[in-house]
Tab-separated table of C-alpha atoms in Angstrom:
chain	number	residue	atom	x	y	z
H	277	MET	CA	-19.896	18.447	-47.979
H	278	VAL	CA	-16.432	17.292	-48.336
H	279	LEU	CA	-15.000	20.517	-46.969
H	280	PHE	CA	-17.017	20.295	-44.055
H	281	GLY	CA	-16.667	16.767	-43.018
H	282	ALA	CA	-12.646	17.475	-43.407
H	283	PHE	CA	-12.877	20.507	-41.307
H	284	THR	CA	-14.782	18.687	-38.654
H	285	ALA	CA	-12.385	15.828	-38.379
H	286	CYS	CA	-9.566	18.105	-38.022
H	287	SER	CA	-11.293	20.264	-35.266
H	288	GLU	CA	-11.684	16.932	-33.222
H	289	LYS	CA	-9.798	16.646	-30.009
H	290	PRO	CA	-6.852	14.378	-30.495
H	291	GLN	CA	-6.845	11.451	-28.141
H	292	ASN	CA	-4.297	9.768	-26.243
H	293	VAL	CA	-1.564	12.329	-26.685
H	294	LEU	CA	-0.025	14.835	-24.520
H	295	THR	CA	0.132	18.710	-25.075
H	296	GLU	CA	3.639	20.267	-25.207
H	297	GLU	CA	2.467	21.825	-21.629
H	298	GLU	CA	1.399	18.560	-20.052
H	299	LYS	CA	4.754	17.173	-21.113
H	300	ALA	CA	6.533	20.056	-19.627
H	301	ALA	CA	4.424	19.386	-16.413
H	302	GLY	CA	5.433	16.001	-16.185
H	303	TRP	CA	2.706	14.005	-17.182
H	304	GLN	CA	3.077	10.700	-18.953
H	305	LEU	CA	0.482	8.241	-21.005
H	306	LEU	CA	-0.317	4.962	-19.828
H	307	PHE	CA	-1.995	3.877	-23.019
H	308	ASP	CA	-0.501	4.763	-26.579
H	309	GLY	CA	-3.685	4.510	-28.434
H	310	GLN	CA	-2.594	1.838	-30.287
H	311	THR	CA	-1.205	-1.078	-28.126
H	312	LEU	CA	-1.525	-2.320	-24.529
H	313	ASP	CA	2.177	-2.161	-24.177
H	314	GLY	CA	3.194	-1.967	-20.511
H	315	TRP	CA	0.014	-3.684	-19.565
H	316	ARG	CA	-0.454	-7.180	-17.937
H	317	ASP	CA	-2.652	-9.678	-15.894
H	318	TYR	CA	-2.466	-9.119	-12.181
H	319	ASN	CA	-0.291	-11.333	-10.638
H	320	GLY	CA	1.022	-12.232	-14.042
H	321	GLN	CA	3.971	-11.705	-16.822
H	322	THR	CA	1.860	-11.267	-19.704
H	323	LEU	CA	-1.824	-10.210	-20.664
H	324	THR	CA	-4.248	-12.856	-21.535
H	325	GLY	CA	-7.512	-11.185	-19.894
H	326	PRO	CA	-10.294	-9.580	-21.695
H	327	TRP	CA	-8.641	-6.519	-23.042
H	328	GLU	CA	-8.064	-5.110	-26.552
H	329	VAL	CA	-7.270	-2.172	-28.449
H	330	VAL	CA	-10.519	-0.876	-30.745
H	331	ASP	CA	-10.039	2.617	-32.604
H	332	GLY	CA	-7.892	4.008	-30.148
H	333	VAL	CA	-9.813	2.765	-27.207
H	334	ILE	CA	-8.948	0.260	-24.305
H	335	GLN	CA	-11.873	-2.050	-24.500
H	336	ALA	CA	-12.904	-4.510	-21.859
H	337	ASP	CA	-15.120	-6.892	-23.498
H	338	GLY	CA	-17.043	-7.953	-20.564
H	339	GLY	CA	-15.429	-11.616	-20.275
H	340	GLY	CA	-13.861	-10.811	-16.486
H	341	SER	CA	-15.277	-11.976	-13.167
H	342	ASP	CA	-14.535	-11.059	-9.621
H	343	GLU	CA	-11.820	-13.681	-9.594
H	344	ASN	CA	-10.242	-12.322	-12.989
H	345	GLY	CA	-10.389	-9.667	-15.652
H	346	TYR	CA	-7.670	-7.368	-13.635
H	347	MET	CA	-5.115	-5.316	-15.937
H	348	VAL	CA	-2.105	-3.568	-14.243
H	349	TYR	CA	0.308	-1.262	-15.591
H	350	ASP	CA	3.911	-2.511	-14.726
H	351	ARG	CA	5.249	0.405	-12.984
H	352	ILE	CA	5.040	1.489	-9.297
H	353	TYR	CA	3.451	4.875	-8.498
H	354	GLU	CA	3.481	6.495	-5.110
H	355	ASN	CA	2.318	10.222	-4.944
H	356	PHE	CA	0.480	11.057	-8.401
H	357	GLU	CA	-2.051	12.844	-10.161
H	358	LEU	CA	-3.957	10.282	-12.321
H	359	GLN	CA	-6.689	11.421	-15.143
H	360	TRP	CA	-8.568	9.031	-17.608
H	361	ASP	CA	-11.677	9.073	-19.883
H	362	TRP	CA	-14.194	6.134	-19.442
H	363	LYS	CA	-17.434	4.916	-20.565
H	364	ILE	CA	-19.742	2.085	-19.439
H	365	SER	CA	-22.092	-0.053	-20.822
H	366	LYS	CA	-25.733	-0.095	-20.048
H	367	GLY	CA	-26.088	-1.664	-16.524
H	368	GLY	CA	-22.356	-2.092	-16.454
H	369	ASN	CA	-19.563	-2.325	-13.579
H	370	SER	CA	-15.835	-1.357	-13.736
H	371	GLY	CA	-13.383	0.533	-11.618
H	372	LEU	CA	-9.881	1.784	-11.373
H	373	LEU	CA	-7.770	0.744	-8.579
H	374	TYR	CA	-4.299	2.285	-7.558
H	375	HIS	CA	-1.587	1.311	-4.797
H	376	VAL	CA	-2.250	-2.228	-5.519
H	377	VAL	CA	0.039	-4.825	-4.442
H	378	GLU	CA	1.015	-8.319	-6.219
H	379	ARG	CA	1.717	-11.190	-3.898
H	380	PRO	CA	1.142	-14.923	-4.098
H	381	GLN	CA	-1.086	-14.475	-1.149
H	382	TYR	CA	-3.641	-12.229	-2.789
H	383	LYS	CA	-5.728	-13.797	-5.890
H	384	VAL	CA	-7.321	-10.288	-6.386
H	385	PRO	CA	-6.363	-6.898	-6.188
H	386	TYR	CA	-9.103	-5.127	-4.441
H	387	VAL	CA	-7.874	-6.585	-1.014
H	388	THR	CA	-4.938	-4.345	-1.219
H	389	GLY	CA	-5.845	-1.197	-3.476
H	390	PRO	CA	-8.402	1.422	-3.071
H	391	GLU	CA	-10.936	1.512	-6.224
H	392	TYR	CA	-12.518	4.384	-7.697
H	393	GLN	CA	-15.874	2.727	-8.620
H	394	LEU	CA	-17.108	2.784	-12.121
H	395	ILE	CA	-20.854	1.678	-12.398
H	396	ASP	CA	-24.072	2.167	-14.150
H	397	ASP	CA	-26.274	3.125	-11.114
H	398	LYS	CA	-29.383	3.545	-12.854
H	399	GLY	CA	-29.190	0.754	-15.209
H	400	PHE	CA	-27.321	-1.969	-12.805
H	401	ALA	CA	-29.519	-5.234	-12.625
H	402	GLU	CA	-29.619	-5.170	-8.680
H	403	PRO	CA	-30.086	-2.494	-5.799
H	404	LEU	CA	-27.021	-0.827	-5.087
H	405	GLU	CA	-25.894	0.642	-1.575
H	406	ASP	CA	-24.311	4.002	-1.564
H	407	TRP	CA	-20.880	2.505	-0.774
H	408	GLN	CA	-21.224	0.794	-3.904
H	409	ARG	CA	-22.215	3.493	-6.342
H	410	CYS	CA	-20.589	5.277	-9.130
H	411	GLY	CA	-17.589	7.718	-8.152
H	412	VAL	CA	-17.167	6.146	-4.827
H	413	ASP	CA	-13.731	5.269	-3.042
H	414	TYR	CA	-15.284	1.664	-2.750
H	415	ALA	CA	-16.738	0.936	0.525
H	416	MET	CA	-14.887	3.909	2.058
H	417	TYR	CA	-15.639	7.402	1.190
H	418	LEU	CA	-18.901	8.764	-0.704
H	419	PRO	CA	-19.488	11.973	-2.946
H	420	ASP	CA	-22.334	14.310	-2.653
H	421	PHE	CA	-24.674	12.189	-5.447
H	422	ALA	CA	-26.917	15.068	-5.472
H	423	THR	CA	-24.406	17.570	-6.823
H	424	MET	CA	-22.085	14.941	-8.826
H	425	ASN	CA	-22.327	14.859	-12.659
H	426	VAL	CA	-22.088	11.638	-14.037
H	427	ARG	CA	-23.263	11.083	-17.752
H	428	PRO	CA	-25.250	8.003	-18.687
H	429	ALA	CA	-23.969	4.799	-19.731
H	430	GLY	CA	-22.504	4.848	-23.272
H	431	GLU	CA	-21.315	8.488	-22.704
H	432	TRP	CA	-17.734	9.604	-21.992
H	433	ASN	CA	-16.744	10.792	-18.510
H	434	THR	CA	-13.456	12.235	-17.277
H	435	SER	CA	-12.331	11.179	-13.678
H	436	LYS	CA	-9.258	12.170	-11.757
H	437	ILE	CA	-7.463	10.896	-8.683
H	438	VAL	CA	-5.044	13.066	-6.905
H	439	PHE	CA	-2.834	11.131	-4.205
H	440	ASP	CA	-0.458	13.357	-2.239
H	441	ASN	CA	1.284	11.699	0.604
H	442	GLY	CA	-1.791	10.598	2.048
H	443	HIS	CA	-4.088	13.736	1.214
H	444	VAL	CA	-6.446	12.425	-1.709
H	445	GLU	CA	-8.975	13.999	-3.749
H	446	TYR	CA	-11.405	12.383	-6.359
H	447	TYR	CA	-12.842	14.232	-9.254
H	448	MET	CA	-15.719	13.557	-11.818
H	449	ASN	CA	-15.934	15.577	-14.932
H	450	GLY	CA	-13.917	18.400	-13.531
H	451	GLN	CA	-15.648	18.906	-10.144
H	452	LYS	CA	-14.024	17.685	-7.011
H	453	THR	CA	-16.363	15.140	-5.559
H	454	ILE	CA	-14.410	13.430	-2.538
H	455	GLU	CA	-11.510	14.351	-0.175
H	456	PHE	CA	-10.034	12.540	2.650
H	457	GLU	CA	-6.707	11.724	4.225
H	458	ALA	CA	-5.777	8.300	4.151
H	459	TRP	CA	-4.284	6.375	7.258
H	460	SER	CA	-6.150	9.181	9.448
H	461	ASP	CA	-8.120	7.997	12.701
H	462	ASP	CA	-11.373	8.313	10.442
H	463	TRP	CA	-9.879	6.250	7.679
H	464	PHE	CA	-8.858	3.246	9.966
H	465	GLU	CA	-12.268	3.420	11.462
H	466	ARG	CA	-13.678	3.309	8.312
H	467	LYS	CA	-11.447	0.093	7.030
H	468	ASN	CA	-11.932	-1.596	10.440
H	469	SER	CA	-15.647	-1.430	10.591
H	470	GLY	CA	-17.104	-2.351	7.065
H	471	LYS	CA	-16.002	-4.468	4.034
H	472	TRP	CA	-12.363	-4.296	4.844
H	473	GLU	CA	-12.332	-5.316	8.515
H	474	ASN	CA	-11.073	-8.811	7.463
H	475	ALA	CA	-8.411	-7.461	4.803
H	476	PRO	CA	-5.664	-6.359	7.168
H	477	GLU	CA	-3.467	-4.866	4.490
H	478	TYR	CA	-6.117	-3.440	2.332
H	479	GLY	CA	-5.240	0.419	1.609
H	480	LEU	CA	-1.981	0.369	3.516
H	481	ALA	CA	0.187	0.339	0.645
H	482	ARG	CA	1.902	3.834	0.086
H	483	LYS	CA	2.878	2.855	-3.465
H	484	GLY	CA	1.776	0.003	-6.146
H	485	LEU	CA	0.252	-0.494	-9.620
H	486	ILE	CA	-2.775	1.054	-11.494
H	487	CYS	CA	-5.307	-1.531	-12.249
H	488	LEU	CA	-8.228	-1.427	-14.771
H	489	GLN	CA	-11.196	-4.084	-13.999
H	490	ASP	CA	-13.207	-5.921	-16.416
H	491	HIS	CA	-16.355	-7.066	-14.048
H	492	GLY	CA	-18.170	-9.028	-16.307
H	493	TYR	CA	-19.472	-5.841	-18.074
H	494	PRO	CA	-18.239	-4.191	-21.290
H	495	ALA	CA	-16.190	-0.750	-20.711
H	496	TRP	CA	-13.981	1.360	-22.479
H	497	PHE	CA	-11.010	3.789	-21.303
H	498	ARG	CA	-8.821	6.394	-22.992
H	499	ASN	CA	-6.485	9.428	-22.323
H	500	ILE	CA	-4.958	7.629	-19.267
H	501	LYS	CA	-2.344	10.128	-18.116
H	502	ILE	CA	-0.448	10.429	-14.914
H	503	ARG	CA	1.631	12.991	-13.199
H	504	GLU	CA	4.079	11.906	-10.258
H	505	LEU	CA	4.288	14.252	-7.146
H	506	PRO	CA	7.262	14.473	-4.674
H	507	ARG	CA	7.517	12.231	-1.669
H	508	LYS	CA	7.379	14.359	1.784
H	509	THR	CA	9.496	13.244	4.390
H	510	GLU	CA	8.182	12.793	8.125
H	511	GLU	CA	9.120	11.928	11.515
H	512	GLU	CA	6.831	10.200	13.797
H	513	GLU	CA	7.029	8.612	17.531
H	514	LEU	CA	5.525	5.244	17.086
H	515	PHE	CA	4.942	4.620	20.868
H	516	ASN	CA	3.513	7.543	22.959
H	517	GLY	CA	4.295	6.217	26.237
H	518	LYS	CA	0.810	5.660	27.418
H	519	ASP	CA	-1.159	3.263	25.269
H	520	LEU	CA	-0.904	1.048	22.075
H	521	THR	CA	-2.329	3.765	19.746
H	522	GLY	CA	-1.133	3.171	16.286
H	523	TRP	CA	-0.502	-0.565	16.714
H	524	ASP	CA	-2.236	-3.791	16.032
H	525	ALA	CA	-1.479	-7.110	18.195
H	526	TYR	CA	-1.673	-10.305	16.417
H	527	GLY	CA	-1.635	-13.632	18.506
H	528	THR	CA	-2.094	-14.274	21.968
H	529	GLU	CA	0.736	-13.209	23.655
H	530	GLN	CA	1.099	-10.042	25.867
H	531	TRP	CA	1.668	-6.487	25.021
H	532	TYR	CA	1.143	-3.558	27.371
H	533	VAL	CA	2.439	-0.668	28.718
H	534	GLN	CA	3.543	-0.132	32.275
H	535	ASP	CA	5.693	2.613	33.769
H	536	SER	CA	5.717	4.340	30.405
H	537	LEU	CA	7.543	1.617	28.919
H	538	LEU	CA	6.147	-0.868	26.196
H	539	VAL	CA	6.403	-4.581	27.458
H	540	CYS	CA	6.157	-7.635	25.292
H	541	GLU	CA	6.050	-10.876	27.458
H	542	SER	CA	5.115	-14.388	26.574
H	543	GLY	CA	1.290	-15.306	26.976
H	544	PRO	CA	0.073	-18.993	28.329
H	545	ASP	CA	-0.031	-19.991	24.945
H	546	LYS	CA	4.013	-19.495	24.237
H	547	GLN	CA	3.382	-18.961	20.523
H	548	TYR	CA	4.538	-16.039	18.136
H	549	GLY	CA	3.141	-12.691	18.891
H	550	TYR	CA	3.650	-9.528	16.881
H	551	LEU	CA	2.806	-5.734	17.520
H	552	ALA	CA	2.697	-4.239	14.188
H	553	THR	CA	2.312	-0.423	13.204
H	554	ARG	CA	-0.892	-0.104	11.469
H	555	LYS	CA	0.615	2.188	8.682
H	556	TYR	CA	3.376	1.008	6.110
H	557	TYR	CA	6.816	2.420	6.309
H	558	ASN	CA	8.933	1.860	3.053
H	559	ASP	CA	12.163	3.924	3.086
H	560	PHE	CA	12.900	5.144	6.868
H	561	GLU	CA	15.428	5.369	9.567
H	562	LEU	CA	14.199	3.665	12.931
H	563	THR	CA	15.661	3.833	16.173
H	564	ALA	CA	14.490	2.175	19.365
H	565	ASP	CA	15.534	1.402	23.014
H	566	PHE	CA	15.040	-2.197	24.189
H	567	LYS	CA	15.980	-4.042	27.399
H	568	GLN	CA	16.049	-7.759	27.709
H	569	GLU	CA	14.427	-8.820	31.150
H	570	ALA	CA	14.323	-12.506	30.469
H	571	ASP	CA	15.233	-14.629	27.427
H	572	GLY	CA	15.170	-11.548	25.051
H	573	ASN	CA	14.201	-13.622	21.870
H	574	SER	CA	12.400	-10.783	19.785
H	575	GLY	CA	12.911	-8.682	16.475
H	576	ILE	CA	11.937	-5.515	14.763
H	577	PHE	CA	10.232	-6.609	11.328
H	578	ILE	CA	10.586	-4.180	8.324
H	579	ARG	CA	8.480	-3.681	5.360
H	580	SER	CA	6.280	-6.804	6.483
H	581	PHE	CA	2.781	-7.830	6.136
H	582	VAL	CA	0.285	-9.762	8.098
H	583	GLU	CA	-1.380	-12.947	6.682
H	584	GLU	CA	-4.301	-14.783	8.074
H	585	GLY	CA	-4.073	-15.273	11.683
H	586	ALA	CA	-0.932	-14.256	13.688
H	587	LYS	CA	1.493	-14.601	10.737
H	588	VAL	CA	3.712	-11.720	9.606
H	589	ASN	CA	5.618	-12.264	6.612
H	590	GLY	CA	8.744	-10.225	5.895
H	591	TRP	CA	12.264	-9.402	6.829
H	592	GLN	CA	13.246	-9.042	10.752
H	593	VAL	CA	16.105	-7.268	12.252
H	594	GLU	CA	17.083	-9.778	15.097
H	595	VAL	CA	16.831	-8.886	18.530
H	596	ALA	CA	18.033	-12.115	20.792
H	597	PRO	CA	20.166	-12.973	23.648
H	598	LYS	CA	23.893	-12.871	23.089
H	599	GLY	CA	25.484	-15.173	20.744
H	600	PHE	CA	22.268	-15.138	18.732
H	601	ASP	CA	23.101	-12.279	16.082
H	602	THR	CA	21.204	-9.051	17.346
H	603	GLY	CA	21.168	-7.062	14.478
H	604	GLY	CA	21.383	-9.676	11.786
H	605	ILE	CA	18.425	-10.059	9.297
H	606	TYR	CA	16.282	-13.092	8.743
H	607	GLU	CA	13.669	-13.669	6.151
H	608	SER	CA	10.591	-15.079	7.888
H	609	TYR	CA	8.695	-17.683	5.539
H	610	GLY	CA	11.579	-17.385	2.994
H	611	ARG	CA	15.138	-17.799	2.721
H	612	GLY	CA	16.383	-17.685	6.352
H	613	TRP	CA	19.189	-15.832	7.490
H	614	LEU	CA	20.248	-13.148	4.752
H	615	ILE	CA	23.126	-12.023	6.715
H	616	GLN	CA	24.497	-12.796	10.494
H	617	ILE	CA	26.637	-10.439	12.472
H	618	PRO	CA	30.375	-11.213	12.960
H	619	ASP	CA	31.002	-13.114	16.027
H	620	ASP	CA	33.421	-10.290	17.007
H	621	ARG	CA	30.385	-7.792	17.461
H	622	GLU	CA	28.590	-9.927	19.587
H	623	HIS	CA	29.846	-8.071	22.840
H	624	PHE	CA	28.133	-4.953	21.875
H	625	LEU	CA	24.676	-6.222	23.312
H	626	LYS	CA	24.337	-5.095	26.845
H	627	GLU	CA	22.531	-8.048	28.751
H	628	ARG	CA	19.999	-6.636	31.247
H	629	GLU	CA	20.874	-3.049	30.307
H	630	TRP	CA	19.260	-0.586	27.736
H	631	ASN	CA	20.323	-0.973	24.336
H	632	THR	CA	19.890	1.214	21.093
H	633	MET	CA	19.091	-0.192	17.727
H	634	ARG	CA	18.978	1.769	14.833
H	635	ILE	CA	17.811	0.645	11.360
H	636	ARG	CA	17.913	2.523	8.034
H	637	VAL	CA	16.060	0.872	5.014
H	638	VAL	CA	16.383	2.637	1.604
H	639	GLY	CA	15.454	0.932	-1.570
H	640	ASN	CA	17.081	-2.547	-1.655
H	641	GLN	CA	19.476	-1.616	1.220
H	642	VAL	CA	19.167	-2.100	4.994
H	643	THR	CA	21.816	-1.158	7.575
H	644	THR	CA	21.751	-1.804	11.245
H	645	TRP	CA	23.603	-0.244	14.221
H	646	LEU	CA	23.491	-1.586	17.943
H	647	ASN	CA	24.560	1.174	20.313
H	648	GLY	CA	26.466	3.318	17.840
H	649	GLU	CA	28.226	0.240	16.035
H	650	GLN	CA	27.157	-0.862	12.560
H	651	MET	CA	26.036	-4.758	12.716
H	652	VAL	CA	25.278	-5.451	8.916
H	653	ASP	CA	24.982	-3.822	5.745
H	654	ILE	CA	23.160	-5.696	2.845
H	655	GLN	CA	21.713	-5.045	-0.290
H	656	ASP	CA	18.744	-7.449	-1.650
H	657	GLU	CA	16.392	-7.132	-4.418
H	658	LYS	CA	13.594	-8.882	-2.698
H	659	ILE	CA	14.036	-6.194	0.134
H	660	GLY	CA	13.707	-3.451	-2.206
H	661	ALA	CA	10.675	-4.712	-4.098
H	662	GLY	CA	8.945	-5.246	-0.677
H	663	GLN	CA	6.901	-2.668	1.542
H	664	GLY	CA	4.899	-2.975	4.547
H	665	ARG	CA	4.768	-2.392	8.228
H	666	ILE	CA	7.260	-2.112	11.100
H	667	ALA	CA	6.390	-4.700	13.759
H	668	LEU	CA	7.697	-6.280	16.875
H	669	GLN	CA	8.177	-9.786	17.680
H	670	ILE	CA	7.877	-12.265	20.632
H	671	HIS	CA	9.339	-15.642	19.482
H	672	ASP	CA	7.719	-18.576	20.398
H	673	GLY	CA	8.726	-21.049	23.322
H	674	GLY	CA	7.789	-19.178	26.174
H	675	GLY	CA	9.823	-17.134	28.989
H	676	ILE	CA	10.282	-13.987	27.019
H	677	LYS	CA	10.219	-10.423	28.353
H	678	VAL	CA	11.621	-7.423	26.632
H	679	LEU	CA	11.201	-3.814	27.297
H	680	TRP	CA	10.814	-0.884	24.745
H	681	ARG	CA	11.185	2.799	24.826
H	682	ASN	CA	11.852	5.702	22.493
H	683	ILE	CA	10.625	4.065	19.219
H	684	ARG	CA	10.990	6.601	16.449
H	685	VAL	CA	11.029	6.859	12.759
H	686	LYS	CA	11.868	9.154	9.949
H	687	THR	CA	10.579	8.613	6.379
H	688	LEU	CA	13.136	9.289	3.846
């Protein structure tokens, strides 16, 4: 009996370790089996939530709620293959989120990052819609429930997410269950017609944190491992010369297409207005032609996000009348001017003529050129930590009209 017991113990698969082959392939563990090093509260500096390590397993004790109980791993991931083991209590509810963004404006992570739903379908106390069931891309994409193999509450399952430059695959116990293209027309149609229609930044982030959820029920996790995948470069025309496809307007100011040009013009309310890409662009090089037909107080926002109402928060490359620092960088709702252009460079702006703005954003460095002349070059940690949309602005005050064309971006 002793010999048999010893043999059984030795033959058990080791948990929370990587094989030599996995190490060589670039896999890394997010949980060492002993501590919660690297994990902390969402929007926090330490870990105070309902989490502990018990017998080599992360345990959520069920003390979380919709407002708290979220634990994030303190490292940003963009493209990856992520795999983990999990089990849920009877009637339990949990989840794993990715590309989660932390900002003071967001009290919960699920308004930013997609969720791989983990829930006991059969034992849950209330009826579930299909978009709430186990294994779904929560409130977005569904598996074929008839063929999906999910082990019951109290038993271990293995799930996997592959996120490869917008191509997404979900797996359950070795079987591919969901496949879709993030930020496709179909993706945006689903986002804008369901649970997320009033969450403007949901799912847009190209990178972010991994998050585990305690949703008021005990849950267990182990063997959490990730392998990063390379980023691919893309070139894209942001304006098609026909309509505003790919853009979202915020505010009551006017955005329209006339003679194959994109026109921004003050409306009767004379307030701020924005036209923002529906996708995020983090590291990129952008070129755009503009002509100021009236008061040219406008701008190009980078790594920006939309708050409630017509409020775009981020960094603006200034487009303004001569003498007002076109090509300089201003932080809206923050520190104000980060860098203005030298006075001897104001003459590079051609009034009432076409100009070309070029913007290069890589990490924490931003460089701008106007008509081929460098205007500013700055390195800033807050910009480096940001991510978000490209957006055009109409300043408040009225009387503004600016034409745009040849808006092109190359991701880096």
